[in-house]
N, CA, C and O atoms as a MOPAC input file, in Angstrom:
PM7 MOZYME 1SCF
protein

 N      0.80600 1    -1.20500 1     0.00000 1
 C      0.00000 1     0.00000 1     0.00000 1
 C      0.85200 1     1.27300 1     0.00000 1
 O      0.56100 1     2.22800 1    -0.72100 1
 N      1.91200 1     1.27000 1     0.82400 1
 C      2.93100 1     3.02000 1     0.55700 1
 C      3.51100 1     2.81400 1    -0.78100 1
 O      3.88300 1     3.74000 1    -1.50200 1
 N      3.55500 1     1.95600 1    -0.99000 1
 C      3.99400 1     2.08000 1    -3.07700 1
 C      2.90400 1     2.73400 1    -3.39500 1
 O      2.99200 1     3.96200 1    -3.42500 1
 N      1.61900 1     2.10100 1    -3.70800 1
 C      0.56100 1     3.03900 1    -4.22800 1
 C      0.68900 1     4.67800 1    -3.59900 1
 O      0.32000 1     5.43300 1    -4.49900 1
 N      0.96700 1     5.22700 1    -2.73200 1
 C      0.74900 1     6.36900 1    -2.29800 1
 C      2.04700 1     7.48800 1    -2.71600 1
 O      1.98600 1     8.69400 1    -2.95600 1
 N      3.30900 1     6.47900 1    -2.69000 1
 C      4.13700 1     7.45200 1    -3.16100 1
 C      4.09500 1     7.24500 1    -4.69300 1
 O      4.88800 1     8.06000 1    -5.16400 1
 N      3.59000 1     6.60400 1    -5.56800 1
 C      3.43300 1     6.96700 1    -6.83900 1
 C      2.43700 1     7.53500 1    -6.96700 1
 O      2.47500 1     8.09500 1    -8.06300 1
 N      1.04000 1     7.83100 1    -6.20100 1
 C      0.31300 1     8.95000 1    -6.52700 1
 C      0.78700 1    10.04600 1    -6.56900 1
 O      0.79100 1    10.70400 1    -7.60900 1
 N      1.36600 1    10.54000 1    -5.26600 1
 C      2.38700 1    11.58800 1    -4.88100 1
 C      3.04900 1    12.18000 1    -6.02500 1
 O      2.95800 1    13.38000 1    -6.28200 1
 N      3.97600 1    11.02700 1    -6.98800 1
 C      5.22700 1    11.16400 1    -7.96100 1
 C      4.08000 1    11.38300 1    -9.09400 1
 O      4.45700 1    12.26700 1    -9.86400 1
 N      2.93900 1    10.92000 1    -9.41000 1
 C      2.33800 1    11.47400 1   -10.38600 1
 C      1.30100 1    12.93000 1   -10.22900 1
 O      0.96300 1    13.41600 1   -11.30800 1
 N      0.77400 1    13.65600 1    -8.92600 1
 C      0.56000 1    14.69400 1    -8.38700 1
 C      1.77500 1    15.55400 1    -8.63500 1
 O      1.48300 1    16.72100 1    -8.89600 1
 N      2.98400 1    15.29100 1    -8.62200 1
 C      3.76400 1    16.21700 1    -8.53800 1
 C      4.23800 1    16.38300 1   -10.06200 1
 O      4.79000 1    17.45300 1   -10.31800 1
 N      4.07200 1    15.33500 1   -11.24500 1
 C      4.32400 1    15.56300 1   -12.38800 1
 C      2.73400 1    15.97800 1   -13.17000 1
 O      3.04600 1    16.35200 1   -14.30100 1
 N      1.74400 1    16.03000 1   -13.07500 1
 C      0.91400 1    16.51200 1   -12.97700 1
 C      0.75000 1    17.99400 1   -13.05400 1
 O      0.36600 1    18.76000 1   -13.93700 1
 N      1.27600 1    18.17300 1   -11.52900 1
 C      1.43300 1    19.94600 1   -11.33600 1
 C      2.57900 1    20.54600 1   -11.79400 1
 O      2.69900 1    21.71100 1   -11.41500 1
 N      3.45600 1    20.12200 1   -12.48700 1
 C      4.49100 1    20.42000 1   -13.16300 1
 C      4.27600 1    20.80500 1   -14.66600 1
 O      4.54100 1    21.95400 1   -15.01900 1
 N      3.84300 1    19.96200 1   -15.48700 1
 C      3.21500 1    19.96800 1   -16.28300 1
 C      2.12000 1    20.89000 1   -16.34900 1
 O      2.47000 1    21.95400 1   -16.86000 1
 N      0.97800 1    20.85300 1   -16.02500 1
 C     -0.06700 1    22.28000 1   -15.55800 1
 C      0.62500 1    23.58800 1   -15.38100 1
 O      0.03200 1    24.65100 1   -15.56200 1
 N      1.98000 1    23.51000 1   -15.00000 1
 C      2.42200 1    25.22500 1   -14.95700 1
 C      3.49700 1    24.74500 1   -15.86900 1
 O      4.41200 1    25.44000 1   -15.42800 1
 N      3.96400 1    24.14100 1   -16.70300 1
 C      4.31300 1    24.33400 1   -17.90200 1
 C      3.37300 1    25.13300 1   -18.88200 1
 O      3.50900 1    26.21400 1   -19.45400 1
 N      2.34600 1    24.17100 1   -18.86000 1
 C      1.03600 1    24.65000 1   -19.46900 1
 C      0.65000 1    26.21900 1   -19.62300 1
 O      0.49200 1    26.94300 1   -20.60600 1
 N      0.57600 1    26.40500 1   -18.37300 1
 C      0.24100 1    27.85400 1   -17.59900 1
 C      1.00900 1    28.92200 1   -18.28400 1
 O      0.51200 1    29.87800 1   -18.87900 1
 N      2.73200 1    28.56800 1   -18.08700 1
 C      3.52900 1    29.52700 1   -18.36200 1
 C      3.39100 1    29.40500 1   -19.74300 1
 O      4.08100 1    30.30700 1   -20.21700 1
 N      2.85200 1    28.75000 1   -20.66700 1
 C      3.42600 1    29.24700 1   -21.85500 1
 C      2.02400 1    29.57400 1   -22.62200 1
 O      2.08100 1    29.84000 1   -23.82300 1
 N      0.70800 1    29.55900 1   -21.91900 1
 C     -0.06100 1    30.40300 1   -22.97900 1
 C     -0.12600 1    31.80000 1   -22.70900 1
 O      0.11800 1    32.55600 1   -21.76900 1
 N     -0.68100 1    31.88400 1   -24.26100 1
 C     -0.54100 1    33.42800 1   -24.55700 1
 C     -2.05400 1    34.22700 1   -24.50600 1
 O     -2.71900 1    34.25400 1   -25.54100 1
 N     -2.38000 1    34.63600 1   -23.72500 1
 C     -3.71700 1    35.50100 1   -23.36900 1
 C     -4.17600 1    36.71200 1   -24.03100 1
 O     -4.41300 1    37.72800 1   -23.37700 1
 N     -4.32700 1    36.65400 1   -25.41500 1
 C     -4.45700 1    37.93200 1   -25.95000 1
 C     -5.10800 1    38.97700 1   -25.26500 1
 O     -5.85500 1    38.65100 1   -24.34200 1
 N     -4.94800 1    40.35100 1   -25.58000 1
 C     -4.98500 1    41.27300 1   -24.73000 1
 C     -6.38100 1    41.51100 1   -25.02700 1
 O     -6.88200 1    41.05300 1   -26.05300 1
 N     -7.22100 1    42.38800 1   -23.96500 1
 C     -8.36000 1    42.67100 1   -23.86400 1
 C     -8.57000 1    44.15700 1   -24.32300 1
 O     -8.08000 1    45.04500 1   -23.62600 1
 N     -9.12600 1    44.41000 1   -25.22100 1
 C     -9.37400 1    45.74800 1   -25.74500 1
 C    -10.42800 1    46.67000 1   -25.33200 1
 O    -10.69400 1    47.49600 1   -26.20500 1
 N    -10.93900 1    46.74700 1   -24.52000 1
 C    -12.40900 1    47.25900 1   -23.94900 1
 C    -12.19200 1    48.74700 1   -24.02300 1
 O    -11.29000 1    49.44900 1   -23.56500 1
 N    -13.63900 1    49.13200 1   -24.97100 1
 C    -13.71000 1    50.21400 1   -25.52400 1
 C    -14.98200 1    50.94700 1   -25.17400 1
 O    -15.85100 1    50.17700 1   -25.58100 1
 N    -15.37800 1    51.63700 1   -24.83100 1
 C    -16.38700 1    52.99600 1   -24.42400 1
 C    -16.75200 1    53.38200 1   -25.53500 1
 O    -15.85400 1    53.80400 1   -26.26300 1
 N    -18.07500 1    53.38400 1   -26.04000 1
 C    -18.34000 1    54.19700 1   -27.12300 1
 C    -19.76800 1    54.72100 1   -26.44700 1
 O    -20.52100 1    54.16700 1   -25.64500 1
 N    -19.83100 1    56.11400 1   -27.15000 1
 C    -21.29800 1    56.46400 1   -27.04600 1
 C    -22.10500 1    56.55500 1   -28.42000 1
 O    -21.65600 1    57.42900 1   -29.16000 1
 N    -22.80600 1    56.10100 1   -28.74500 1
 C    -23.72100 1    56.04400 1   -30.29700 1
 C    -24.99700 1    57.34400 1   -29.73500 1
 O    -25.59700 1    57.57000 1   -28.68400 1
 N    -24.93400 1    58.09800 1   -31.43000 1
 C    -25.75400 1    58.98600 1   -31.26200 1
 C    -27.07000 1    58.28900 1   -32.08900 1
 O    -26.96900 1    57.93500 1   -33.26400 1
 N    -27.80600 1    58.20500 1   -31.62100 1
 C    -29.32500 1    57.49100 1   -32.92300 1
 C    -30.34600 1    58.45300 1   -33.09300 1
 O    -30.81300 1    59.37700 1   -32.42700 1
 N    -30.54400 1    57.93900 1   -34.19800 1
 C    -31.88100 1    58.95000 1   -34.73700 1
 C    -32.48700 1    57.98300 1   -34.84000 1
 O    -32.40200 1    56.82000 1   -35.23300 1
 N    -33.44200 1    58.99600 1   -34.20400 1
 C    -35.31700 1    57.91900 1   -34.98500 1
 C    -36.23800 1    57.53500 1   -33.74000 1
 O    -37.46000 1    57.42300 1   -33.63300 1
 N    -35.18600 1    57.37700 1   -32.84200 1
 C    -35.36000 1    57.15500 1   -31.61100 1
 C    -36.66200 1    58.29500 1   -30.86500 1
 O    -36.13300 1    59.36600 1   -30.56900 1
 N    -38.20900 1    58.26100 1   -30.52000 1
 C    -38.92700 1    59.01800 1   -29.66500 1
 C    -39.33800 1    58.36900 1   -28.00300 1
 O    -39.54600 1    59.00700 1   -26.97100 1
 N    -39.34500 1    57.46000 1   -28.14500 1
 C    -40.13700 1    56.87600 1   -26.85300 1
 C    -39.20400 1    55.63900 1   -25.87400 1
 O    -38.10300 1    55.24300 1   -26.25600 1
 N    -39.57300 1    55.36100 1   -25.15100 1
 C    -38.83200 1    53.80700 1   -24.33400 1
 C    -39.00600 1    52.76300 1   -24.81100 1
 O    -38.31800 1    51.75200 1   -24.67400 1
 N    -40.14300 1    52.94300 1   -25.54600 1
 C    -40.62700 1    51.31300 1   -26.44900 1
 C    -38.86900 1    51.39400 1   -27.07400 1
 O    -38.08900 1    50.51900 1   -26.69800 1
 N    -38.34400 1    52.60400 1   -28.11100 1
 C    -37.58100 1    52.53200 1   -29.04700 1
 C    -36.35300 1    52.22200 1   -27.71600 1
 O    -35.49200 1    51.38900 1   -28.00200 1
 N    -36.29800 1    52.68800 1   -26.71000 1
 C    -35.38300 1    52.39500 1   -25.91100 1
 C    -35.08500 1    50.87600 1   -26.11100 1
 O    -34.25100 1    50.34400 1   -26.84300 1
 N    -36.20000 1    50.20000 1   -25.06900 1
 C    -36.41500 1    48.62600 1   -25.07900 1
 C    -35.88600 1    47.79500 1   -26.32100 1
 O    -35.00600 1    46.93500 1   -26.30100 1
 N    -36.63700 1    48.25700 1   -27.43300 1
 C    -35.60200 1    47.94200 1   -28.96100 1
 C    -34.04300 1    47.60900 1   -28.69700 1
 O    -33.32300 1    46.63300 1   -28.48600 1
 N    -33.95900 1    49.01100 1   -28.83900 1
 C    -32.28600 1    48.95000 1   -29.08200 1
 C    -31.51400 1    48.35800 1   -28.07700 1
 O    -30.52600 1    47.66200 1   -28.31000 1
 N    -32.05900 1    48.68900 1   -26.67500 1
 C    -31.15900 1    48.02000 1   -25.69300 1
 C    -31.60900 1    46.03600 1   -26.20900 1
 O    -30.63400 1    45.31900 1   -26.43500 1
 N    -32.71900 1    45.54000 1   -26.30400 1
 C    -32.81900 1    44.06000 1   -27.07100 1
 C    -31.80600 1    43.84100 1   -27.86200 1
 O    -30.97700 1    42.98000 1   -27.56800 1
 N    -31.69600 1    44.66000 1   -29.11400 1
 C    -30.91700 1    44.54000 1   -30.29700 1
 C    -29.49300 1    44.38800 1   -29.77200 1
 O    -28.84400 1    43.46100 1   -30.25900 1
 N    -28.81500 1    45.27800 1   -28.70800 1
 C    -27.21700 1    45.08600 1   -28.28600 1
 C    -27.33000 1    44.39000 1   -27.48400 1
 O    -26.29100 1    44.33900 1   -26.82600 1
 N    -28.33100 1    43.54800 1   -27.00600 1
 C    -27.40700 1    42.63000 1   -25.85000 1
 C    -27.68400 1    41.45900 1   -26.60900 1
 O    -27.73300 1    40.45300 1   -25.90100 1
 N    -27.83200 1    41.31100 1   -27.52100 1
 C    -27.61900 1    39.99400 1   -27.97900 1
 C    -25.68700 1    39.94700 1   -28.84900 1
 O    -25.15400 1    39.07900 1   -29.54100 1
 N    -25.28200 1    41.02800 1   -28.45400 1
 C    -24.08000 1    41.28100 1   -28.76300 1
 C    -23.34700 1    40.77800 1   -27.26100 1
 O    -23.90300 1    40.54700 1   -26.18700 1
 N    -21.97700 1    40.70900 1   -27.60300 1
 C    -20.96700 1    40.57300 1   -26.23500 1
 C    -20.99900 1    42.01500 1   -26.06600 1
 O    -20.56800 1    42.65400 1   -27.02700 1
 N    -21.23700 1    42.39400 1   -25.48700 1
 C    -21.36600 1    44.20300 1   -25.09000 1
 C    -21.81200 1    44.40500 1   -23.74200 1
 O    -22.74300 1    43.70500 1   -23.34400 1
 N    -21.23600 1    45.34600 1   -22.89200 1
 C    -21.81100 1    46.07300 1   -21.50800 1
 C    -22.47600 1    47.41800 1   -21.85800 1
 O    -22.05100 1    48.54400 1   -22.11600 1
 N    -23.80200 1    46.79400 1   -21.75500 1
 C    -24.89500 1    48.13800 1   -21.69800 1
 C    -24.94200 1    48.92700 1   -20.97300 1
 O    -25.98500 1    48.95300 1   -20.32000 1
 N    -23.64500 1    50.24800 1   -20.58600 1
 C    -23.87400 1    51.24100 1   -19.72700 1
 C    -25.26800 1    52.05600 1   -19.69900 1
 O    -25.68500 1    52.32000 1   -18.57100 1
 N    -26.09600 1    52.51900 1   -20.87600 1
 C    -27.03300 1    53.27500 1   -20.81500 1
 C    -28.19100 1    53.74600 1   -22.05200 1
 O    -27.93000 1    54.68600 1   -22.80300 1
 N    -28.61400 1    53.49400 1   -22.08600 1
 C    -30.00600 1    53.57700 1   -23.50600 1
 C    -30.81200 1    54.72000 1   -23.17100 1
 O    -31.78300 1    54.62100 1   -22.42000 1
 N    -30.34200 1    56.11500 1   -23.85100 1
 C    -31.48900 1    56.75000 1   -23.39200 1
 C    -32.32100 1    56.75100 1   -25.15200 1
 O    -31.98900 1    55.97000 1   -26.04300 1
 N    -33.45800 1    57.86300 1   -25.29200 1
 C    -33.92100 1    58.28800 1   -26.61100 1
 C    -32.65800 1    58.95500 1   -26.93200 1
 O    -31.98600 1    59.76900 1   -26.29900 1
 N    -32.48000 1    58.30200 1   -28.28900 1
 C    -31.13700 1    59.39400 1   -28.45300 1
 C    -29.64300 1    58.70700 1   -28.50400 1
 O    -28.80700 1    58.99200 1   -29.36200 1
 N    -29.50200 1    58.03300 1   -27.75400 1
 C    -28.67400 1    57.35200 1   -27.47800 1
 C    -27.83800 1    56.45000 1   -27.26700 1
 O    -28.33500 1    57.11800 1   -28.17400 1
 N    -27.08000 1    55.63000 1   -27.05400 1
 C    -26.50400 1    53.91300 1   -26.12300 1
 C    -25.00100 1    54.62700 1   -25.84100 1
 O    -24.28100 1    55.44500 1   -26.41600 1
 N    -24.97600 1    54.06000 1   -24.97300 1
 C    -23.47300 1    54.23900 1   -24.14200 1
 C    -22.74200 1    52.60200 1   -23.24200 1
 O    -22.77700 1    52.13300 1   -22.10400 1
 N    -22.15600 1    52.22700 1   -24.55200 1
 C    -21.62100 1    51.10400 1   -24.72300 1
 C    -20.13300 1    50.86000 1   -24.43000 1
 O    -19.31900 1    51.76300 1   -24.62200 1
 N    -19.71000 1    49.47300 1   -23.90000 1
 C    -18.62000 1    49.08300 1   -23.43700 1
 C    -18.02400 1    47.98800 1   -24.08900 1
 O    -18.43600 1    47.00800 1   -23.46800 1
 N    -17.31100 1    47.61900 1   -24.96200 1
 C    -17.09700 1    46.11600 1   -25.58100 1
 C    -15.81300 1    45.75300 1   -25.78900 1
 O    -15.14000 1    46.76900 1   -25.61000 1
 N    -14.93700 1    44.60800 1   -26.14600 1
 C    -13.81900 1    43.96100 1   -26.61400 1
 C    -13.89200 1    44.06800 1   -27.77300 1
 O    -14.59600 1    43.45900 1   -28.57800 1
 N    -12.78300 1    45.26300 1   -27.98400 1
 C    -12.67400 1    45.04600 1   -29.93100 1
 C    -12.17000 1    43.99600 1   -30.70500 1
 O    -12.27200 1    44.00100 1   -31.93100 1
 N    -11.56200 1    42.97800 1   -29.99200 1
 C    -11.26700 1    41.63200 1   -30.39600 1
 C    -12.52300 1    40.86900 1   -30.56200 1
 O    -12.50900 1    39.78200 1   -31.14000 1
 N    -13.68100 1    41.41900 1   -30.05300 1
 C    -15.06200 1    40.41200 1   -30.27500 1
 C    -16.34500 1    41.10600 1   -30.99600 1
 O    -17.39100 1    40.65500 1   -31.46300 1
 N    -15.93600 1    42.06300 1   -30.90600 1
 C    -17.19100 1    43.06700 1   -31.35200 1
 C    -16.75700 1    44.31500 1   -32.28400 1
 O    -16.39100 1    45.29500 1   -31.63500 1
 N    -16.73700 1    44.42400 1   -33.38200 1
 C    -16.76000 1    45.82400 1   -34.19700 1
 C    -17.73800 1    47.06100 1   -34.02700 1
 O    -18.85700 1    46.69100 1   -33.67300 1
 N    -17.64000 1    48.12200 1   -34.15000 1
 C    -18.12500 1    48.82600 1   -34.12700 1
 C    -19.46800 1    48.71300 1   -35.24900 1
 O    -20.65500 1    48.88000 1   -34.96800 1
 N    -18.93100 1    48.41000 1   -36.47200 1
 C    -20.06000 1    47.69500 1   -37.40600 1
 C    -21.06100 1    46.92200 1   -36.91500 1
 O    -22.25200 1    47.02600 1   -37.20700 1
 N    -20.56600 1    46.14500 1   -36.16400 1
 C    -21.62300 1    45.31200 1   -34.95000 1
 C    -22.88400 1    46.08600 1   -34.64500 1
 O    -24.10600 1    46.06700 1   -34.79400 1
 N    -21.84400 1    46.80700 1   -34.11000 1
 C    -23.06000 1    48.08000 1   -33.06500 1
 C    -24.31200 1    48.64600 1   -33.49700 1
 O    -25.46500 1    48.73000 1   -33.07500 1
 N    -23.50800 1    49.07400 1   -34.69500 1
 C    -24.07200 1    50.00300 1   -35.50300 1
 C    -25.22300 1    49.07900 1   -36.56600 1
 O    -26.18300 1    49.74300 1   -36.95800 1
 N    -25.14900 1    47.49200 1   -37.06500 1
 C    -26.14900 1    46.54800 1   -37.36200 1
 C    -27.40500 1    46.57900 1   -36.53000 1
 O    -28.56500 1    46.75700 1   -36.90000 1
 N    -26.80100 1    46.31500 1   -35.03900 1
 C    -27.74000 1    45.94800 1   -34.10900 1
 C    -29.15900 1    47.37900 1   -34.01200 1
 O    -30.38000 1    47.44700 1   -33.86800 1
 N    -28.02200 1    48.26500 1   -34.19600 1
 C    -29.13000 1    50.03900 1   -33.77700 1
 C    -30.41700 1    49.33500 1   -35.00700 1
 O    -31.62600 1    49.12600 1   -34.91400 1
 N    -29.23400 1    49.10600 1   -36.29100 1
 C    -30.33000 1    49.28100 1   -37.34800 1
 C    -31.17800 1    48.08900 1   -37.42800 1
 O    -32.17200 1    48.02000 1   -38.15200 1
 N    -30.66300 1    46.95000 1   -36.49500 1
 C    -31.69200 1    45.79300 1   -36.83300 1
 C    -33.06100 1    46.17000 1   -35.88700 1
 O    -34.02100 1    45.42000 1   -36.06600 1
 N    -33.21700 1    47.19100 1   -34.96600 1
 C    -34.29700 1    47.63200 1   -34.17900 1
 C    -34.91600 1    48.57300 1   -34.72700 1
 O    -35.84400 1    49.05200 1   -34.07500 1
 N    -34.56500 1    49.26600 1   -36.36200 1
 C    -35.05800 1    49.97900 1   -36.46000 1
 C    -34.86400 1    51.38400 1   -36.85500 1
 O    -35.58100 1    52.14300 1   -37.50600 1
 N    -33.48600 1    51.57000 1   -36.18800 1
 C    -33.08800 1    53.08200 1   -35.91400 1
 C    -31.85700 1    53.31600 1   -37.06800 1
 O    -31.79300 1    52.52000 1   -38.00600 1
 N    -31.01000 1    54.29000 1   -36.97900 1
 C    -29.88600 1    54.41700 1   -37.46700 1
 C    -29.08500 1    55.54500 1   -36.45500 1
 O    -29.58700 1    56.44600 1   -35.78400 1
 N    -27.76500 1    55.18400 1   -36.59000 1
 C    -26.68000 1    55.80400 1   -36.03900 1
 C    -25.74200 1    56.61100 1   -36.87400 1
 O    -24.90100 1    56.28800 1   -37.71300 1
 N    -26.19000 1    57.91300 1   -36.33000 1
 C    -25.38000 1    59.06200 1   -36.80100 1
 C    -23.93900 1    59.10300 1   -36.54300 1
 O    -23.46500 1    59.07000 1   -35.40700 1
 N    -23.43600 1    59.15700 1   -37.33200 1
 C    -22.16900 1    59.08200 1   -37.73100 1
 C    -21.72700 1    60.38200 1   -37.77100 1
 O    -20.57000 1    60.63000 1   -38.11100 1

């Protein structure tokens, strides 16, 4: 039985050796998180609010704020384009002034 335990041991310890081999050598691309505020037209009421805020969260995006008028958006430019954004306004409806 201490055979079985010190070769668990000897394979726990090559195990965790290996795992921070692992560790140390990936590469974590960097996180780009970007603030934008979109100006929209077309936009009168909260219904149009409700819209647009629907339309961007089906995006990877942090919805800081939806007013008439507006979105004040947070995203990873590695995951999300601005083109994105600007689809989503128009798939609810609206368009974004540029």
């Amino acid at each position: 039985m201490p055979a079985i335990i010190i070769f668990v041991s000897d394979v726990n310890t090559d195990i965790s050796y290996l795992n921070n081999k692992l560790i140390n050598n990936l590469k974590i691309p960097e996180t780009k998180m970007k603030s934008e505020k979109l100006k929209i037209e077309g936009m009168s009421c909260n219904h149009c609010v409700m819209h647009v805020k629907k339309e961007l969260s089906k995006l990877d995006v942090n919805i800081k704020d939806v007013q008439i008028g507006s979105a004040d958006v947070e995203y990873d430019e590695n995951k999300v384009k601005r083109e994105d954004l600007i689809k989503a306004v128009d798939e609810a409806g609206y368009k974004v002034i540029i």
